[in-house]
């Protein structure tokens, strides 16, 4: 299922008011960790899957990328990205992640930030990404953590006075669709376990370089006290992987 909530006027308006939409990468709490997992971008051909407003595309060019292609299914997202970009080496194109079909070895780096938990067939997407990468190329992604996606409610268990007692975890090994709520709307996400993510990458010809479950730093807690909740349970899962030079898969 290819979901495009961001071309809904009200949903897009709500998304556009989020701190990360207004403040860019520095307003995204996971960015400092994701940035540290990126390879050297100098001279690289970069693909950004689910590029949104194009923040990562512009970052890649600012750090020496030869060319950047940003894909998104939402025309609203792409229009905003184009308005914010003045660089002929960055191209934005409308496409679902599920529909990518690039030449073998067309890119050196693929980035995807908080988009792949909306894709039903992750393993299939990984195979296409692997094909599009040159041998030794890098794939860096972030998704909502499996502890966060296991239950569709994605909310705390509350005490009698509204206090947050604990984060409930159930149906963890039941993979698949979850009807969740995000920005006041029904949104379809796909739950996968940690092993499902990693095994799909390994099976797709990747070696895992680094993992992060994003433990908030003291600086993050000082700048935004709301991050204290992320100490109690992980919200993000970040993966850095490298395509094998040789693979029999």
Tab-separated table of C-alpha atoms in Angstrom:
chain	number	residue	atom	x	y	z
A	1	UNK	CA	0.000	0.000	0.000
A	2	UNK	CA	1.442	3.363	-1.055
A	3	UNK	CA	0.229	5.925	1.415
A	4	UNK	CA	0.298	9.642	0.719
A	5	UNK	CA	-1.069	11.523	3.717
A	6	UNK	CA	1.073	14.574	3.086
A	7	UNK	CA	-0.982	15.761	0.123
A	8	UNK	CA	-3.980	16.032	2.431
A	9	UNK	CA	-4.308	19.764	3.122
A	10	UNK	CA	-4.991	19.566	6.862
A	11	UNK	CA	-2.424	16.857	7.521
A	12	UNK	CA	0.267	18.724	5.629
A	13	UNK	CA	-0.584	21.926	7.480
A	14	UNK	CA	-0.148	20.135	10.819
A	15	UNK	CA	3.118	18.562	9.683
A	16	UNK	CA	4.433	21.923	8.502
A	17	UNK	CA	4.031	23.302	12.027
A	18	UNK	CA	6.125	20.584	13.664
A	19	UNK	CA	9.458	21.762	15.129
A	20	UNK	CA	11.472	19.618	12.707
A	21	UNK	CA	9.539	21.096	9.781
A	22	UNK	CA	10.252	24.641	10.929
A	23	UNK	CA	13.770	24.207	12.292
A	24	UNK	CA	15.190	21.642	9.906
A	25	UNK	CA	17.817	19.085	10.811
A	26	UNK	CA	18.940	20.811	14.010
A	27	UNK	CA	15.372	20.535	15.320
A	28	UNK	CA	15.273	16.778	14.704
A	29	UNK	CA	16.542	15.108	17.851
A	30	UNK	CA	17.894	12.069	16.045
A	31	UNK	CA	19.864	14.120	13.521
A	32	UNK	CA	23.118	14.435	15.463
A	33	UNK	CA	23.329	10.642	15.696
A	34	UNK	CA	22.267	10.028	12.103
A	35	UNK	CA	24.785	12.602	10.885
A	36	UNK	CA	27.571	10.720	12.672
A	37	UNK	CA	26.582	7.521	10.854
A	38	UNK	CA	26.843	9.043	7.383
A	39	UNK	CA	29.936	8.315	5.282
A	40	UNK	CA	32.133	10.984	3.751
A	41	UNK	CA	29.880	12.551	1.115
A	42	UNK	CA	32.608	14.254	-0.928
A	43	UNK	CA	32.118	13.464	-4.612
A	44	UNK	CA	29.317	10.968	-3.932
A	45	UNK	CA	26.100	10.383	-5.866
A	46	UNK	CA	23.361	10.458	-3.229
A	47	UNK	CA	19.772	9.196	-3.216
A	48	UNK	CA	17.359	10.353	-0.494
A	49	UNK	CA	14.246	8.178	-0.156
A	50	UNK	CA	11.325	10.034	1.385
A	51	UNK	CA	13.145	13.352	1.110
A	52	UNK	CA	10.373	15.544	2.543
A	53	UNK	CA	11.437	19.186	2.555
A	54	UNK	CA	14.879	18.249	1.215
A	55	UNK	CA	16.899	18.908	4.370
A	56	UNK	CA	19.161	15.884	3.883
A	57	UNK	CA	19.567	16.602	0.171
A	58	UNK	CA	20.850	20.093	0.860
A	59	UNK	CA	23.095	18.833	3.670
A	60	UNK	CA	24.655	16.288	1.312
A	61	UNK	CA	25.485	18.963	-1.252
A	62	UNK	CA	26.844	21.290	1.427
A	63	UNK	CA	29.218	18.476	2.357
A	64	UNK	CA	30.559	17.808	-1.098
A	65	UNK	CA	28.128	15.390	-2.736
A	66	UNK	CA	28.480	15.391	-6.513
A	67	UNK	CA	24.750	15.040	-7.111
A	68	UNK	CA	21.616	14.365	-5.070
A	69	UNK	CA	18.255	12.919	-6.065
A	70	UNK	CA	15.411	13.302	-3.576
A	71	UNK	CA	12.310	11.148	-3.976
A	72	UNK	CA	8.972	11.615	-2.276
A	73	UNK	CA	5.412	10.532	-3.028
A	74	UNK	CA	3.966	13.843	-1.840
A	75	UNK	CA	3.781	16.718	-4.294
A	76	UNK	CA	3.337	19.082	-1.333
A	77	UNK	CA	6.640	17.895	0.097
A	78	UNK	CA	8.408	18.238	-3.236
A	79	UNK	CA	7.028	21.700	-3.885
A	80	UNK	CA	8.311	22.886	-0.506
A	81	UNK	CA	11.684	21.233	-1.121
A	82	UNK	CA	12.040	22.952	-4.483
A	83	UNK	CA	11.128	26.314	-2.951
A	84	UNK	CA	13.865	25.877	-0.350
A	85	UNK	CA	16.547	24.687	-2.773
A	86	UNK	CA	18.698	26.687	-5.154
A	87	UNK	CA	21.142	24.107	-6.470
A	88	UNK	CA	21.104	22.559	-9.951
A	89	UNK	CA	22.906	19.474	-8.621
A	90	UNK	CA	19.848	18.571	-6.523
A	91	UNK	CA	16.890	17.013	-8.309
A	92	UNK	CA	13.524	16.260	-6.729
A	93	UNK	CA	11.306	13.615	-8.272
A	94	UNK	CA	7.909	12.223	-7.353
A	95	UNK	CA	7.999	8.496	-6.666
A	96	UNK	CA	6.984	5.929	-4.083
A	97	UNK	CA	9.888	4.125	-2.456
A	98	UNK	CA	8.300	0.851	-3.553
A	99	UNK	CA	8.544	1.914	-7.223
A	100	UNK	CA	12.234	2.779	-7.453
A	101	UNK	CA	13.949	1.216	-10.449
A	102	UNK	CA	17.461	2.523	-10.976
A	103	UNK	CA	20.386	1.228	-12.949
A	104	UNK	CA	22.811	-1.040	-11.147
A	105	UNK	CA	25.374	0.979	-9.189
A	106	UNK	CA	23.763	4.347	-9.972
A	107	UNK	CA	24.399	5.766	-6.471
A	108	UNK	CA	27.147	5.726	-3.849
A	109	UNK	CA	25.010	6.620	-0.823
A	110	UNK	CA	21.327	6.076	-0.039
A	111	UNK	CA	19.700	7.897	2.870
A	112	UNK	CA	16.194	7.380	4.231
A	113	UNK	CA	14.927	9.219	7.288
A	114	UNK	CA	11.730	8.068	9.042
A	115	UNK	CA	10.088	6.820	5.848
A	116	UNK	CA	10.610	3.063	5.581
A	117	UNK	CA	8.204	2.145	8.391
A	118	UNK	CA	5.491	3.263	5.925
A	119	UNK	CA	6.634	0.666	3.373
A	120	UNK	CA	4.990	-2.760	3.514
A	121	UNK	CA	7.695	-4.796	1.750
A	122	UNK	CA	10.903	-3.677	3.423
A	123	UNK	CA	12.931	-6.619	2.125
A	124	UNK	CA	11.831	-5.832	-1.422
A	125	UNK	CA	12.812	-2.187	-1.007
A	126	UNK	CA	16.204	-3.258	0.354
A	127	UNK	CA	16.868	-5.415	-2.710
A	128	UNK	CA	16.109	-2.474	-5.013
A	129	UNK	CA	18.277	-0.151	-2.924
A	130	UNK	CA	21.112	-2.674	-2.990
A	131	UNK	CA	20.922	-2.915	-6.774
A	132	UNK	CA	21.021	0.877	-7.130
A	133	UNK	CA	24.172	1.142	-4.998
A	134	UNK	CA	27.705	0.706	-6.227
A	135	UNK	CA	29.680	-2.067	-4.506
A	136	UNK	CA	30.881	-0.732	-1.185
A	137	UNK	CA	28.129	1.908	-1.180
A	138	UNK	CA	26.448	3.058	2.015
A	139	UNK	CA	22.817	2.851	3.126
A	140	UNK	CA	21.920	4.901	6.219
A	141	UNK	CA	18.358	4.853	7.504
A	142	UNK	CA	16.198	5.714	10.447
A	143	UNK	CA	12.799	4.257	11.329
A	144	UNK	CA	10.512	4.277	14.319
A	145	UNK	CA	11.834	1.750	16.811
A	146	UNK	CA	10.087	-1.645	16.893
A	147	UNK	CA	9.292	-1.097	20.580
A	148	UNK	CA	7.438	2.021	19.454
A	149	UNK	CA	5.594	0.459	16.503
A	150	UNK	CA	4.535	-2.856	18.053
A	151	UNK	CA	1.221	-1.514	19.331
A	152	UNK	CA	-0.833	0.702	17.057
A	153	UNK	CA	-1.784	3.049	19.904
A	154	UNK	CA	1.846	4.176	20.287
A	155	UNK	CA	1.105	5.650	23.681
A	156	UNK	CA	1.933	5.251	27.348
A	157	UNK	CA	-0.035	3.375	29.971
A	158	UNK	CA	-1.361	6.046	32.300
A	159	UNK	CA	-2.061	6.042	36.027
A	160	UNK	CA	-5.226	7.371	37.725
A	161	UNK	CA	-3.866	10.911	37.777
A	162	UNK	CA	-2.692	10.874	34.186
A	163	UNK	CA	0.908	10.019	35.039
A	164	UNK	CA	2.867	7.967	32.506
A	165	UNK	CA	3.488	4.655	34.243
A	166	UNK	CA	5.139	2.603	31.513
A	167	UNK	CA	5.265	1.982	27.773
A	168	UNK	CA	3.199	-1.120	26.944
A	169	UNK	CA	4.787	-3.728	24.685
A	170	UNK	CA	2.665	-6.408	23.078
A	171	UNK	CA	2.305	-8.179	19.693
A	172	UNK	CA	6.014	-7.608	19.156
A	173	UNK	CA	6.522	-10.687	16.967
A	174	UNK	CA	3.316	-10.098	15.002
A	175	UNK	CA	4.721	-8.349	11.959
A	176	UNK	CA	2.729	-6.153	9.642
A	177	UNK	CA	0.217	-3.359	9.373
A	178	UNK	CA	-0.685	-1.063	12.256
A	179	UNK	CA	-3.434	1.555	12.058
A	180	UNK	CA	-1.893	4.382	14.074
A	181	UNK	CA	-2.738	8.002	14.837
A	182	UNK	CA	-0.349	10.771	13.866
A	183	UNK	CA	-1.115	14.495	13.832
A	184	UNK	CA	-4.760	13.725	14.495
A	185	UNK	CA	-5.146	11.434	11.467
A	186	UNK	CA	-5.266	7.709	10.826
A	187	UNK	CA	-1.922	6.590	9.419
A	188	UNK	CA	-0.822	3.136	8.294
A	189	UNK	CA	2.580	1.996	9.499
A	190	UNK	CA	4.279	-1.392	9.287
A	191	UNK	CA	5.780	-3.014	12.350
A	192	UNK	CA	8.947	-5.075	12.066
A	193	UNK	CA	11.177	-6.539	14.739
A	194	UNK	CA	14.825	-5.579	15.103
A	195	UNK	CA	15.796	-8.941	13.612
A	196	UNK	CA	13.436	-8.441	10.651
A	197	UNK	CA	15.148	-5.155	9.785
A	198	UNK	CA	18.645	-6.564	10.131
A	199	UNK	CA	17.976	-9.853	8.363
A	200	UNK	CA	16.416	-8.032	5.394
A	201	UNK	CA	19.548	-5.911	5.092
A	202	UNK	CA	21.899	-8.878	5.436
A	203	UNK	CA	19.839	-10.853	2.916
A	204	UNK	CA	19.910	-7.889	0.557
A	205	UNK	CA	23.690	-7.907	0.387
A	206	UNK	CA	24.585	-5.483	3.169
A	207	UNK	CA	26.973	-5.658	6.087
A	208	UNK	CA	25.795	-3.833	9.215
A	209	UNK	CA	28.237	-1.117	10.250
A	210	UNK	CA	26.506	0.597	13.161
A	211	UNK	CA	23.229	0.601	15.084
A	212	UNK	CA	21.693	3.201	17.350
A	213	UNK	CA	18.580	3.192	19.512
A	214	UNK	CA	19.184	6.866	20.234
A	215	UNK	CA	19.808	7.312	23.919
A	216	UNK	CA	19.252	11.034	24.622
A	217	UNK	CA	22.391	12.938	25.563
A	218	UNK	CA	22.654	15.448	28.388
A	219	UNK	CA	22.702	18.219	25.809
A	220	UNK	CA	19.468	16.932	24.277
A	221	UNK	CA	17.811	16.746	27.676
A	222	UNK	CA	18.911	20.256	28.552
A	223	UNK	CA	17.691	21.711	25.278
A	224	UNK	CA	14.360	19.868	25.350
A	225	UNK	CA	13.114	18.301	28.624
A	226	UNK	CA	10.569	16.267	26.648
A	227	UNK	CA	13.434	14.014	25.580
A	228	UNK	CA	13.358	12.548	29.096
A	229	UNK	CA	10.620	10.234	27.826
A	230	UNK	CA	13.062	8.734	25.329
A	231	UNK	CA	15.257	7.576	28.216
A	232	UNK	CA	12.400	5.312	29.283
A	233	UNK	CA	11.836	3.659	25.914
A	234	UNK	CA	13.442	3.943	22.462
A	235	UNK	CA	11.551	5.837	19.773
A	236	UNK	CA	14.061	5.675	16.918
A	237	UNK	CA	16.135	2.909	15.354
A	238	UNK	CA	19.075	3.992	13.182
A	239	UNK	CA	21.120	1.711	10.956
A	240	UNK	CA	24.261	2.220	8.914
A	241	UNK	CA	24.975	-0.540	6.392
A	242	UNK	CA	27.462	-1.056	3.565
A	243	UNK	CA	26.840	-3.011	0.384
A	244	UNK	CA	29.227	-5.928	0.126
A	245	UNK	CA	31.896	-5.757	-2.528
A	246	UNK	CA	31.041	-9.331	-3.530
A	247	UNK	CA	27.820	-11.179	-2.850
A	248	UNK	CA	26.340	-14.467	-3.965
A	249	UNK	CA	22.817	-13.300	-3.062
